[in-house]
Amino acid sequence: MLALLGYLMIIIFMVLLLTKKISPFVGLILVPAIFGIIAALFKGASILKAFEWIYEGLYYAVAGSGKITAGVAPTITLLLFAILYFSIMLDVGLFDPLAVMMIKWAKGDPMKITIASAVITLAVSLDGDGTTTVLIVTAAMLMLFKKMKMKQIYLAAIIGFGNSVMNLVPWSGPMARAMPVLNIGPKEFLLPVLPGMFVAALLGLFQAYTYGKRERKRLGYVPGKGILTESETTGIINDVTLTNVEYKRPKLIYFNLLLTLAIMVLLIMDLINGGILFLLGTAIALFVNYQDLSLQNSRLLANGAEALGPVSLVFGAGVIMGVLNGSGMSNAIAHQLVSMIPENLGSYIPLILALISLPGLFFLPNDAFYFGLLPVIAPIAYSYGATPVEVGVASLMGQAVRFASPLVAFLYVLVDRTEVSFIDYQKEYLKWGLMSFVLQTLTAILTGAIPI
């Protein structure tokens, strides 16, 4: 019954979004709250229990063993101050040289713009943080998409897909969760995953090429001419460099660049919590760039308003994840998926796990999948001769479609920044995510990473 409630909750949320009956924020709050109350009544508990689950999803939960699991509060801290920090960097003009370079290089060619977006996304996504990737790539490329009247849904899909490829590095969420469960190290885990990542990265570049080809045709691009005239190109560059000049700090560009690089390096090395890094970085950036107290306050308030939308959506994601985990819906879904494996197919469990990960990583939070389902299925796989690495590789395959799930918090930042609807993004992403799943799974089978 709990598994059914979990499926129903997510399906109803998606249907309401698809039919545009509710906004993502309203749906993320009200739908799980209602289903949380139903689940509490089903379990014979007080309806107030549902609000405890919501609290756990937002802040923290304490397991019976005393282990504390964080909710979305750390993510919200990271998100809020990452948005503030990069918004200030936009104000001071840190990304102006990159934007100007891209404008001059593209010369009005949509193909160059989409491919550049894909390459930048793959590079920036190495830090393993989706929010940071969205902020940097949109800062560099969104204005070009707008000025050339290119479809912003393409930029959203390129960023989402590129981030899904690099989400398989050892310091990212999925592998970091699977390693302690399976007791394997990053090196032995990453090596069999690399061929699939390479194939997926090529697919991402092909995606960008396809979008560029479509936009060339739609916008009437003529090779050698470009869509934009010289005066229009100059106008775009002026829009970048001469807008809000009172906030720009060209003399401090090297300081701001070094500060940003230092934050990114520390973020990748995981020496300091990301939220704390961006909190300190925001304070330093405001202090150094704006000596005037009124400017410090005005930029903080102006950019804080921009952060409100995506931050509120992450609060909503915390509500739905809290209800899924606290009520036991996540565990019930995990066990229901495991029960679907016939005993006579035991030797194919890694492949079956890869197939299960497709819906599993769409309907379940990463924690529920890797700490709930994986510990159940791994011993079964071992009994049929599978190795921990094979099980681990199989568990990562569904990550190809995960970045279309409403449970991924940073996606709300992505659709907010690119100004597209979540449903439109999902439809576009899944065309490529499903292809990526098939290609990565086939590559893992051909290289022996997933035995059959």
mmCIF file of C-alpha atoms in Angstrom, residues 182 341-358 369 373-374 377-398 437 440-442 444-445 448-452:
data_model
loop_
_atom_site.group_PDB
_atom_site.id
_atom_site.type_symbol
_atom_site.label_atom_id
_atom_site.label_comp_id
_atom_site.label_asym_id
_atom_site.label_seq_id
_atom_site.Cartn_x
_atom_site.Cartn_y
_atom_site.Cartn_z
ATOM 1 C CA LEU A 182 29.367 -1.740 -1.692
ATOM 2 C CA ILE A 341 13.172 -10.077 -9.995
ATOM 3 C CA PRO A 342 12.387 -13.748 -10.826
ATOM 4 C CA GLU A 343 14.620 -16.276 -9.043
ATOM 5 C CA ASN A 344 15.606 -18.002 -12.299
ATOM 6 C CA LEU A 345 17.161 -14.763 -13.554
ATOM 7 C CA GLY A 346 19.580 -14.473 -10.655
ATOM 8 C CA SER A 347 22.689 -14.524 -12.851
ATOM 9 C CA TYR A 348 21.365 -11.457 -14.689
ATOM 10 C CA ILE A 349 20.823 -9.395 -11.547
ATOM 11 C CA PRO A 350 23.337 -6.627 -12.475
ATOM 12 C CA LEU A 351 21.541 -6.126 -15.799
ATOM 13 C CA ILE A 352 18.159 -6.267 -14.061
ATOM 14 C CA LEU A 353 19.406 -3.717 -11.515
ATOM 15 C CA ALA A 354 20.399 -1.436 -14.397
ATOM 16 C CA LEU A 355 16.867 -1.735 -15.803
ATOM 17 C CA ILE A 356 15.315 -1.184 -12.353
ATOM 18 C CA SER A 357 17.445 1.911 -11.885
ATOM 19 C CA LEU A 358 15.595 3.557 -14.782
ATOM 20 C CA PHE A 369 17.829 4.160 -3.963
ATOM 21 C CA LEU A 373 17.340 -0.597 -2.521
ATOM 22 C CA LEU A 374 21.043 -1.249 -3.152
ATOM 23 C CA ILE A 377 19.747 -6.256 -3.955
ATOM 24 C CA ALA A 378 23.563 -6.382 -3.619
ATOM 25 C CA PRO A 379 23.750 -9.560 -1.423
ATOM 26 C CA ILE A 380 21.360 -11.327 -3.826
ATOM 27 C CA ALA A 381 23.631 -10.382 -6.731
ATOM 28 C CA TYR A 382 26.722 -11.583 -4.824
ATOM 29 C CA SER A 383 25.121 -14.969 -4.231
ATOM 30 C CA TYR A 384 24.919 -15.423 -8.005
ATOM 31 C CA GLY A 385 28.566 -14.455 -8.551
ATOM 32 C CA ALA A 386 28.327 -10.737 -9.285
ATOM 33 C CA THR A 387 31.071 -8.465 -7.927
ATOM 34 C CA PRO A 388 30.506 -5.225 -5.974
ATOM 35 C CA VAL A 389 31.902 -3.187 -8.895
ATOM 36 C CA GLU A 390 29.462 -4.823 -11.341
ATOM 37 C CA VAL A 391 26.567 -4.077 -9.017
ATOM 38 C CA GLY A 392 27.819 -0.521 -8.567
ATOM 39 C CA VAL A 393 28.135 0.156 -12.290
ATOM 40 C CA ALA A 394 24.641 -1.233 -12.893
ATOM 41 C CA SER A 395 23.199 1.011 -10.177
ATOM 42 C CA LEU A 396 24.517 4.120 -11.983
ATOM 43 C CA MET A 397 22.818 3.494 -15.331
ATOM 44 C CA GLY A 398 19.528 5.122 -14.327
ATOM 45 C CA PHE A 437 20.644 5.134 -20.752
ATOM 46 C CA GLN A 440 25.670 3.587 -21.470
ATOM 47 C CA THR A 441 24.098 0.237 -20.615
ATOM 48 C CA LEU A 442 25.154 -1.307 -23.935
ATOM 49 C CA ALA A 444 28.858 -1.422 -19.971
ATOM 50 C CA ILE A 445 27.714 -4.786 -21.343
ATOM 51 C CA GLY A 448 32.081 -6.472 -19.402
ATOM 52 C CA ALA A 449 31.290 -3.958 -16.662
ATOM 53 C CA ILE A 450 27.777 -5.432 -16.572
ATOM 54 C CA PRO A 451 27.950 -9.215 -17.150
ATOM 55 C CA ILE A 452 25.288 -11.100 -19.041
#
